[in-house]
Tab-separated table of C-alpha atoms in Angstrom:
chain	number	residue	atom	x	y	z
A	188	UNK	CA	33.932	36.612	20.340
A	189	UNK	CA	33.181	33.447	18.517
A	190	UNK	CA	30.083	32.568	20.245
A	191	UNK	CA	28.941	36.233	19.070
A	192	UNK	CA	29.904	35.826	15.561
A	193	UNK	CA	28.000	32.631	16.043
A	194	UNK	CA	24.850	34.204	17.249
A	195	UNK	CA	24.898	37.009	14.242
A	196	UNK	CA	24.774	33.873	11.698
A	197	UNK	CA	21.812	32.175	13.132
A	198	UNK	CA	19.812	35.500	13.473
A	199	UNK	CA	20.704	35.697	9.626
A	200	UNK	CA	19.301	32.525	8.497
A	201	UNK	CA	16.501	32.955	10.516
A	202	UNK	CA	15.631	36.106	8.533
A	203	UNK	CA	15.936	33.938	4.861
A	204	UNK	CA	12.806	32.618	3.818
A	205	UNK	CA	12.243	29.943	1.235
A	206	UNK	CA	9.601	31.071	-1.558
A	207	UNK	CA	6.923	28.862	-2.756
A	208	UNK	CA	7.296	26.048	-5.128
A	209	UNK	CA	4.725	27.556	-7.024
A	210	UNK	CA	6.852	30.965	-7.703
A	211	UNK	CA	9.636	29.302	-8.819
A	212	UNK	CA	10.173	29.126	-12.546
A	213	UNK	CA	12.025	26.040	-13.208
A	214	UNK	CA	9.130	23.984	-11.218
A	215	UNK	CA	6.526	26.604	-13.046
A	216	UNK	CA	8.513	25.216	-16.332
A	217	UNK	CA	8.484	21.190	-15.644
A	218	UNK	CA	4.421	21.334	-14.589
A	219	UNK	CA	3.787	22.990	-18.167
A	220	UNK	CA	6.487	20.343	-19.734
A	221	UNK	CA	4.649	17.411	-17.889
A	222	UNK	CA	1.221	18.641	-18.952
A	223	UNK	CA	1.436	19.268	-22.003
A	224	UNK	CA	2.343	15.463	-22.399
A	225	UNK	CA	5.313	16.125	-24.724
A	226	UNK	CA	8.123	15.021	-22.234
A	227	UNK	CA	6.457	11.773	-21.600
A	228	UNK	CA	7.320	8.150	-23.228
A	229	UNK	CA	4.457	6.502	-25.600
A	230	UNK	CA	3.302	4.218	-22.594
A	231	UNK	CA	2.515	7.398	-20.719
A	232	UNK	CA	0.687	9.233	-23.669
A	233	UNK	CA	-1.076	6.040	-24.430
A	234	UNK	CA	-2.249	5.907	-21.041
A	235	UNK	CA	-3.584	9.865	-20.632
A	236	UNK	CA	-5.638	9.369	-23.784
A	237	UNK	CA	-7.140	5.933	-22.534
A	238	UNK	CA	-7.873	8.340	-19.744
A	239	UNK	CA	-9.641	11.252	-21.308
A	240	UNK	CA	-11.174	8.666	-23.684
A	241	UNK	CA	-12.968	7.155	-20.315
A	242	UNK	CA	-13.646	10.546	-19.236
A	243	UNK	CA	-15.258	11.592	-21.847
A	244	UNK	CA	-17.167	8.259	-21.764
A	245	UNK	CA	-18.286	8.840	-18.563
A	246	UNK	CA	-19.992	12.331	-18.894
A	247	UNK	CA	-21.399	11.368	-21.769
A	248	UNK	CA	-23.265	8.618	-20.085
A	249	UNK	CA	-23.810	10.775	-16.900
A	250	UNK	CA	-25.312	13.403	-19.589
A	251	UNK	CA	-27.754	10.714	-20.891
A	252	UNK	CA	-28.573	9.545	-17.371
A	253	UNK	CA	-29.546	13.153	-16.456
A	254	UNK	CA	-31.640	13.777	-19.147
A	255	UNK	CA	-33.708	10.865	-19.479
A	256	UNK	CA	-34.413	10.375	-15.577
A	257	UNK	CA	-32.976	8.240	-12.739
A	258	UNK	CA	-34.979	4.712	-14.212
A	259	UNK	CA	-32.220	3.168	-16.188
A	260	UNK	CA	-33.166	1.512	-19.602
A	261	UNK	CA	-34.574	-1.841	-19.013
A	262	UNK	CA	-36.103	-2.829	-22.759
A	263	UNK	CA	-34.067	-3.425	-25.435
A	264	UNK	CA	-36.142	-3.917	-28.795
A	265	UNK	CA	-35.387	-7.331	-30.429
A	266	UNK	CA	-34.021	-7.452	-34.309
A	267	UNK	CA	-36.153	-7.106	-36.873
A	268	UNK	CA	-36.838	-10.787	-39.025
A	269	UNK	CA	-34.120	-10.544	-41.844
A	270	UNK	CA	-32.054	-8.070	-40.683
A	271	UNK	CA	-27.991	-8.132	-40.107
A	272	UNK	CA	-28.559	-8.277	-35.979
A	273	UNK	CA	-30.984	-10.965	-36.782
A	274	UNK	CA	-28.782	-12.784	-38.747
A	275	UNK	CA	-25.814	-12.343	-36.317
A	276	UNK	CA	-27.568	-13.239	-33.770
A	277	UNK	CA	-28.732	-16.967	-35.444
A	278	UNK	CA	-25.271	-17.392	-37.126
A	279	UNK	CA	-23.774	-17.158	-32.791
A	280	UNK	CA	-26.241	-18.840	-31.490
A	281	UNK	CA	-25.872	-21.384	-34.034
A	282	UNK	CA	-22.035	-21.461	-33.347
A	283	UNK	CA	-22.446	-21.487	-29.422
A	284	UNK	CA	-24.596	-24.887	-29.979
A	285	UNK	CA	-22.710	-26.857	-31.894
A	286	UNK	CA	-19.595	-26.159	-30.105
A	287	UNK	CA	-21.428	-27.093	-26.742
A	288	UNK	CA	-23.014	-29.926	-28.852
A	289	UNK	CA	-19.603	-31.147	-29.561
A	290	UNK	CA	-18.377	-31.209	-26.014
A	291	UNK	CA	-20.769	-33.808	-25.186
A	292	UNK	CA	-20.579	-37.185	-24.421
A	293	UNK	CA	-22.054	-39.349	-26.825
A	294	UNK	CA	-23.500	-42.972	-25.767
A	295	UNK	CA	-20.331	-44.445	-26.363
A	296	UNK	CA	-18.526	-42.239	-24.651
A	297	UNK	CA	-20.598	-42.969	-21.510
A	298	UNK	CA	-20.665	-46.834	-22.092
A	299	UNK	CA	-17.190	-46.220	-22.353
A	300	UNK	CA	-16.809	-44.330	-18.546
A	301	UNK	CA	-18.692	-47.089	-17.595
A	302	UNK	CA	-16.072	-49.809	-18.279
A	303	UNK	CA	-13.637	-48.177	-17.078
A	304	UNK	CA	-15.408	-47.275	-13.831
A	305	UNK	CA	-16.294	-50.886	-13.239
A	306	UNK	CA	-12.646	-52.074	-13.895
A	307	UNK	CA	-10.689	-49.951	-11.847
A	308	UNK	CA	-13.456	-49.586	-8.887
A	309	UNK	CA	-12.940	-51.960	-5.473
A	310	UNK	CA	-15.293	-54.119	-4.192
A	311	UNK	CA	-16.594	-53.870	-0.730
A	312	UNK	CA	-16.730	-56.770	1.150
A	313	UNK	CA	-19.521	-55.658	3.595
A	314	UNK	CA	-21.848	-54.208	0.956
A	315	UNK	CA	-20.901	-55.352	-2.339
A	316	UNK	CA	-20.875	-51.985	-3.792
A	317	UNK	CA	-18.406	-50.911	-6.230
A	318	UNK	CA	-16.254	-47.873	-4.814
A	319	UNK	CA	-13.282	-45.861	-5.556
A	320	UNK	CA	-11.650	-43.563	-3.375
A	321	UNK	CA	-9.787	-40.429	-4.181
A	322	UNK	CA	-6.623	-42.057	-5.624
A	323	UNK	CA	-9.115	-44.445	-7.972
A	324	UNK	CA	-11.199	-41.419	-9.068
A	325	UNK	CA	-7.706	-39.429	-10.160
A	326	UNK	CA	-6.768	-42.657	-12.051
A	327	UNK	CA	-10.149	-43.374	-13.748
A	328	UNK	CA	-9.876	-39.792	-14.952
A	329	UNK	CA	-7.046	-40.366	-16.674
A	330	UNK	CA	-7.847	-43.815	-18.021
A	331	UNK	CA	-11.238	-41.957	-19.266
A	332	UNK	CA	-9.043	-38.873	-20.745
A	333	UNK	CA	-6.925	-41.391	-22.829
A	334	UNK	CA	-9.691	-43.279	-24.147
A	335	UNK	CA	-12.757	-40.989	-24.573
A	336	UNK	CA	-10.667	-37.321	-24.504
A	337	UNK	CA	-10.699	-34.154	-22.183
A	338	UNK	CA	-14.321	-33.339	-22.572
A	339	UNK	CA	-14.670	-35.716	-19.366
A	340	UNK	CA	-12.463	-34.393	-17.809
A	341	UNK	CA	-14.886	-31.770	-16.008
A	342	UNK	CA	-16.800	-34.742	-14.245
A	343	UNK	CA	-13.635	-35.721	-12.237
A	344	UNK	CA	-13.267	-32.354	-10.397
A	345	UNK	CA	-12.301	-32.691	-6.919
A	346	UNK	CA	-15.799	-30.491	-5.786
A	347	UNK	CA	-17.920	-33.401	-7.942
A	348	UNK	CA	-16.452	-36.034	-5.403
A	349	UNK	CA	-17.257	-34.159	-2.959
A	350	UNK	CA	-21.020	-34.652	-3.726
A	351	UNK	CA	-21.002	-37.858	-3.103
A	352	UNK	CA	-21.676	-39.942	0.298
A	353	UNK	CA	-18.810	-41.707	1.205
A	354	UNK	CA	-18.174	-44.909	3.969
A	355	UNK	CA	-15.563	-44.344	6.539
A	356	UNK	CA	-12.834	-45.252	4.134
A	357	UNK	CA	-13.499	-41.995	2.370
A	358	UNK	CA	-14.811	-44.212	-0.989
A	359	UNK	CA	-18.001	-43.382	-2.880
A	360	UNK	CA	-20.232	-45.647	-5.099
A	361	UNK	CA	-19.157	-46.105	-8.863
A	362	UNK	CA	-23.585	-45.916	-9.896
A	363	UNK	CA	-24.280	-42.572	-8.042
A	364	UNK	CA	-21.469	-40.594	-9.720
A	365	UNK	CA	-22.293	-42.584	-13.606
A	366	UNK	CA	-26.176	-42.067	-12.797
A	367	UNK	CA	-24.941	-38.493	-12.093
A	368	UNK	CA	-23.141	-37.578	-15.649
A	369	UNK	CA	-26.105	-39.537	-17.438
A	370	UNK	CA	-28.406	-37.053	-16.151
A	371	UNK	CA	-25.522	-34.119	-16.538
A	372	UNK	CA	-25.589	-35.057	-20.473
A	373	UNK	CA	-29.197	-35.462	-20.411
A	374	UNK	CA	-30.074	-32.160	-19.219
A	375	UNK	CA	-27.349	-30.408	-21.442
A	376	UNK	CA	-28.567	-32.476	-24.509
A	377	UNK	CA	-32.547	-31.237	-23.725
A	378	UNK	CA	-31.094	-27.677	-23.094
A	379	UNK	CA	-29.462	-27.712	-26.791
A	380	UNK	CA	-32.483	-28.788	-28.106
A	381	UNK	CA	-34.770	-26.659	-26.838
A	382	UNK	CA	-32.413	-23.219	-27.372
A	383	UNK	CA	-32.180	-24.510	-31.151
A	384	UNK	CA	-36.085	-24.424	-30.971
A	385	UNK	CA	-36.194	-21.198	-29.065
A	386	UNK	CA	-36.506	-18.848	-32.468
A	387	UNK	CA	-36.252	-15.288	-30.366
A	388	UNK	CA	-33.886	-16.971	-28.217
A	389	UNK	CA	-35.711	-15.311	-25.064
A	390	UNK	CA	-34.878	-18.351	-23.192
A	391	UNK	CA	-38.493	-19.321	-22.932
A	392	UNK	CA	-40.720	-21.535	-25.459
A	393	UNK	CA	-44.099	-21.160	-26.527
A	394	UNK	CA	-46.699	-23.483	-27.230
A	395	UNK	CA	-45.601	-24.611	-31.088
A	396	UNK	CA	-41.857	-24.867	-29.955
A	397	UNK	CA	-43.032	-26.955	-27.163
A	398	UNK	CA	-44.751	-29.477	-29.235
A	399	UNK	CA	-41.860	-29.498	-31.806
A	400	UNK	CA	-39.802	-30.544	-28.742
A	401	UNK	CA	-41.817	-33.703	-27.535
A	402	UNK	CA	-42.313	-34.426	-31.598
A	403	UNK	CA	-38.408	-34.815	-31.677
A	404	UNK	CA	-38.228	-36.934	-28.812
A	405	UNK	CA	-41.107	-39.293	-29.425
A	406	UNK	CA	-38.936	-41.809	-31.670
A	407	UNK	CA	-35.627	-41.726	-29.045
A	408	UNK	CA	-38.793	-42.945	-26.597
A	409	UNK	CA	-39.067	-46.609	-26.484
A	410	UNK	CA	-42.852	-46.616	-24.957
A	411	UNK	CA	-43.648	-44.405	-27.807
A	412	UNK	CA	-42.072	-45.792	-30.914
A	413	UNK	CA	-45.409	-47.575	-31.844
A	414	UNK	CA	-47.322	-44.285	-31.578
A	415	UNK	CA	-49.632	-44.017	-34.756
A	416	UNK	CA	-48.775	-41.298	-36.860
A	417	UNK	CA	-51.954	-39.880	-37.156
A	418	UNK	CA	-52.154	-39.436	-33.227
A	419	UNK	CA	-48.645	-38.271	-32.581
A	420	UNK	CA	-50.316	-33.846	-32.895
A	421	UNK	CA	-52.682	-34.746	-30.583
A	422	UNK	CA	-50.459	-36.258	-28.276
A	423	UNK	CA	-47.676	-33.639	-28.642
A	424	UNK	CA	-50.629	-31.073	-27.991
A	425	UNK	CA	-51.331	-32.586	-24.440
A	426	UNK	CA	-48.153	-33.173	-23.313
A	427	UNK	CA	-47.158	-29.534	-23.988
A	428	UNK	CA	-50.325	-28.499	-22.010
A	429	UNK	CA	-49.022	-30.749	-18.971
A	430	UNK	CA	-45.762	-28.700	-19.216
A	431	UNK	CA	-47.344	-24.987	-19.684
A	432	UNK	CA	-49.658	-25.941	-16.664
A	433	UNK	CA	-46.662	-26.384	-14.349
A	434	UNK	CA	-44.111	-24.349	-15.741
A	435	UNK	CA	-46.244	-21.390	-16.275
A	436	UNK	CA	-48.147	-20.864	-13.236
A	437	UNK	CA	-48.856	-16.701	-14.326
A	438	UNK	CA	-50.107	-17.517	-18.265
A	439	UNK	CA	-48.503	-15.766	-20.430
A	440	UNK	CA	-48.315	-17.911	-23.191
A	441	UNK	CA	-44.354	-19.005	-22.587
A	442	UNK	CA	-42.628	-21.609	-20.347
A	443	UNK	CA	-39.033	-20.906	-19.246
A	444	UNK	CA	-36.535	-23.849	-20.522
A	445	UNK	CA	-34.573	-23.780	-16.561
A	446	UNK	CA	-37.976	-24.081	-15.156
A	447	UNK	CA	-38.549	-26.798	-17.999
A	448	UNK	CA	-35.208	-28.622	-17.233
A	449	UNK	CA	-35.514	-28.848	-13.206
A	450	UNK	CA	-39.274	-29.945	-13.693
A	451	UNK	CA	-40.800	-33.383	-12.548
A	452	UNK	CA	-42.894	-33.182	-15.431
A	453	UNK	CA	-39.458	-33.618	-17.539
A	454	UNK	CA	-38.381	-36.633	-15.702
A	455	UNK	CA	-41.100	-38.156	-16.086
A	456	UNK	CA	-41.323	-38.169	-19.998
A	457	UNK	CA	-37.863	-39.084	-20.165
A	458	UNK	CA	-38.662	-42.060	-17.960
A	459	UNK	CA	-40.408	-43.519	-21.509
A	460	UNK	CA	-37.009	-44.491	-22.328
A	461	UNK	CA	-37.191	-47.655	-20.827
A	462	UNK	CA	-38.708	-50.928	-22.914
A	463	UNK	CA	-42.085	-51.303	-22.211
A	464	UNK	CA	-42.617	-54.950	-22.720
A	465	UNK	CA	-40.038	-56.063	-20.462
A	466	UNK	CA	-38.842	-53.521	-17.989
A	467	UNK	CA	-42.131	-51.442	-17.505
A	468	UNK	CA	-45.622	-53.441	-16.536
A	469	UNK	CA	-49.113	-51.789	-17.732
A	470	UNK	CA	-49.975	-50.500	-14.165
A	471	UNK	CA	-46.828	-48.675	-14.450
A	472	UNK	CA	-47.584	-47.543	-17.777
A	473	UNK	CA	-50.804	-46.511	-16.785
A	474	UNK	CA	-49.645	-44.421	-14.059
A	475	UNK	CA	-47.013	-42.224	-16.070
A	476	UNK	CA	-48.873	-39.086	-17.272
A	477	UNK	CA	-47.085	-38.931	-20.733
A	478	UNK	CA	-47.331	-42.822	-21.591
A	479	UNK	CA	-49.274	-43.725	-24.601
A	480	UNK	CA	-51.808	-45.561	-22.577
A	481	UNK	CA	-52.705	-42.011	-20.228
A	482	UNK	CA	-52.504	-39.946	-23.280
A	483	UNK	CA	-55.291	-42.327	-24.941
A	484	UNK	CA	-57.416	-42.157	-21.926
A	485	UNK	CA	-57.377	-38.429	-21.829
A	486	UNK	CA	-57.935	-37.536	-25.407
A	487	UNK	CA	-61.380	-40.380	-25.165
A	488	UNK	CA	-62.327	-38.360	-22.049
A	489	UNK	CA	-62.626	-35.071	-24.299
A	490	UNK	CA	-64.402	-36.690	-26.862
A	491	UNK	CA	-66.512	-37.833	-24.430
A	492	UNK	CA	-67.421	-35.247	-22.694
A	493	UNK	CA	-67.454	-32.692	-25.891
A	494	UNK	CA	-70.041	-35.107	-27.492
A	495	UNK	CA	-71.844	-34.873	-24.471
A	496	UNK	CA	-71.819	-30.763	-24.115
A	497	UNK	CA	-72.502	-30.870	-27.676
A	498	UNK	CA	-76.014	-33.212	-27.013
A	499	UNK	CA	-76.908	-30.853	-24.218
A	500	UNK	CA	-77.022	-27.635	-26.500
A	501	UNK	CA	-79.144	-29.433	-28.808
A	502	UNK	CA	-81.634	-30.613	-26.334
């Protein structure tokens, strides 16, 4: 009797059948509630529009893509001389410079690195050499920090250690890492200076920016203080032909500065900074291409040989 009655209930609740959530009204109700965006918080509002904003966005650009053809835009038309972009652009550029200008160490802030390398480094007995290991380098840095301030800070990184060749007591040598930030803050001075000549900033100079480069550098130069004034266009005129010859191989009228910057022809100008009457003899002289002495000898060998083309057409 009870197993019966027991039997007539499960055939029963096998016969019920549970409608779709769809069909029912209250979850018919809460969908239009929830879409219509007025039951949400302002996070979640904020959050759809940022989302149909995008969308929108997005067709709009896949639109434009459409219509003008699979080759995306790859010239942008520079600013016209005098207008607002133009003047935007020199007022950032001008602001980007100095600020990197002002992040640089100055001569005494590397004399001062210096000192402090040499008096906290250890001497090794074998060599000679002044090291430091790890521990030294940490402490220099902040010995350097206190006296010079944080903009030295990014020399003494653990990976610029790390660059250096060290003995079996895990210690590097005090002149390859100061040789290193010289030439750091040499390169980052010449890039400065040749961006503030760059007057499309394209990142590449031409010919007359060139020459207004080496101009600025010839009285920084020591083998070139003496330079007569009335031969220093001439000789800005052949060392920028040295540099276009090198650093652009294809002609078109433009060298690129990073080509500029990791270019022998660079290091060897700069090497003028040493005193010629003491540290530099006249065979060494003779053999850098940008000394006075070279760019003397060159210029004679034009005049030469012009005057001589120029008797040959007469003849």
């Amino acid at each position: 009797m009870y197993s019966g009655s027991s039997d007539g209930e499960g055939h029963e609740t096998q016969q019920r059948k549970i409608p779709p959530a769809s069909s029912m009204l209250w979850v018919r109700n809460l969908r239009r509630f929830i879409g219509s965006g007025t039951g949400l918080g302002s996070e979640a509002l904020m959050e759809l529009e940022t989302k149909r904003i995008l969308l929108d966005i997005f067709k709009e650009k896949q639109q434009k893509n459409a219509e003008s053809g699979t080759i995306p835009s790859f010239y942008r038309k520079k600013p016209e001389e005098g207008s607002i972009s133009h003047r935007v652009q020199r007022l950032a550029k001008y602001r980007f410079l100095k600020k990197q200008s002002e992040i640089l160490l100055n001569a005494d802030d590397l004399d001062a690195m210096w000192v402090c390398l040499r008096e906290n480094c250890v001497i090794d007995d074998s060599t000679g050499a002044e090291k430091m290991n790890y521990e030294d380098f940490c402490h220099i840095a902040s010995v350097c920090a206190e006296q010079i301030g944080p903009k030295c800070r990014r020399f003494f990184s653990p990976s610029n250690f790390m660059k250096f060749e060290k003995d079996e007591s895990g210690r590097i040598a005090i002149l390859p890492f100061y040789l290193y930030v010289m030439r750091t803050v040499s390169l980052t001075q010449a890039r400065i200076d040749m961006s503030e000549l760059d007057e499309d900033s394209d990142g590449f100079l031409q010919s007359h920016e060139m020459e207004a480069y080496i101009k600025g550098l010839i009285p920084n130069l020591a083998q070139l203080r003496d330079m007569p004034d009335g031969f220093i266009p001439m000789y800005c005129r052949i060392a920028s032909r040295k540099f276009f010859f090198f650093c652009d191989p294809h002609r078109r009228g433009k060298a690129c500065i990073k080509k500029v910057l990791l270019s022998n022809c660079l290091q060897e100008l700069m090497e003028l900074h040493q005193e010629s009457e003491e540290e530099v003899t006249d065979t060494e002289q003779a053999e850098n291409w940008f000394s006075l002495t070279s760019a003397q000898r060159i210029c004679g060998m034009y005049f030469i040989s012009s005057i001589y083309s120029l008797n040959n057409c007469c003849m």
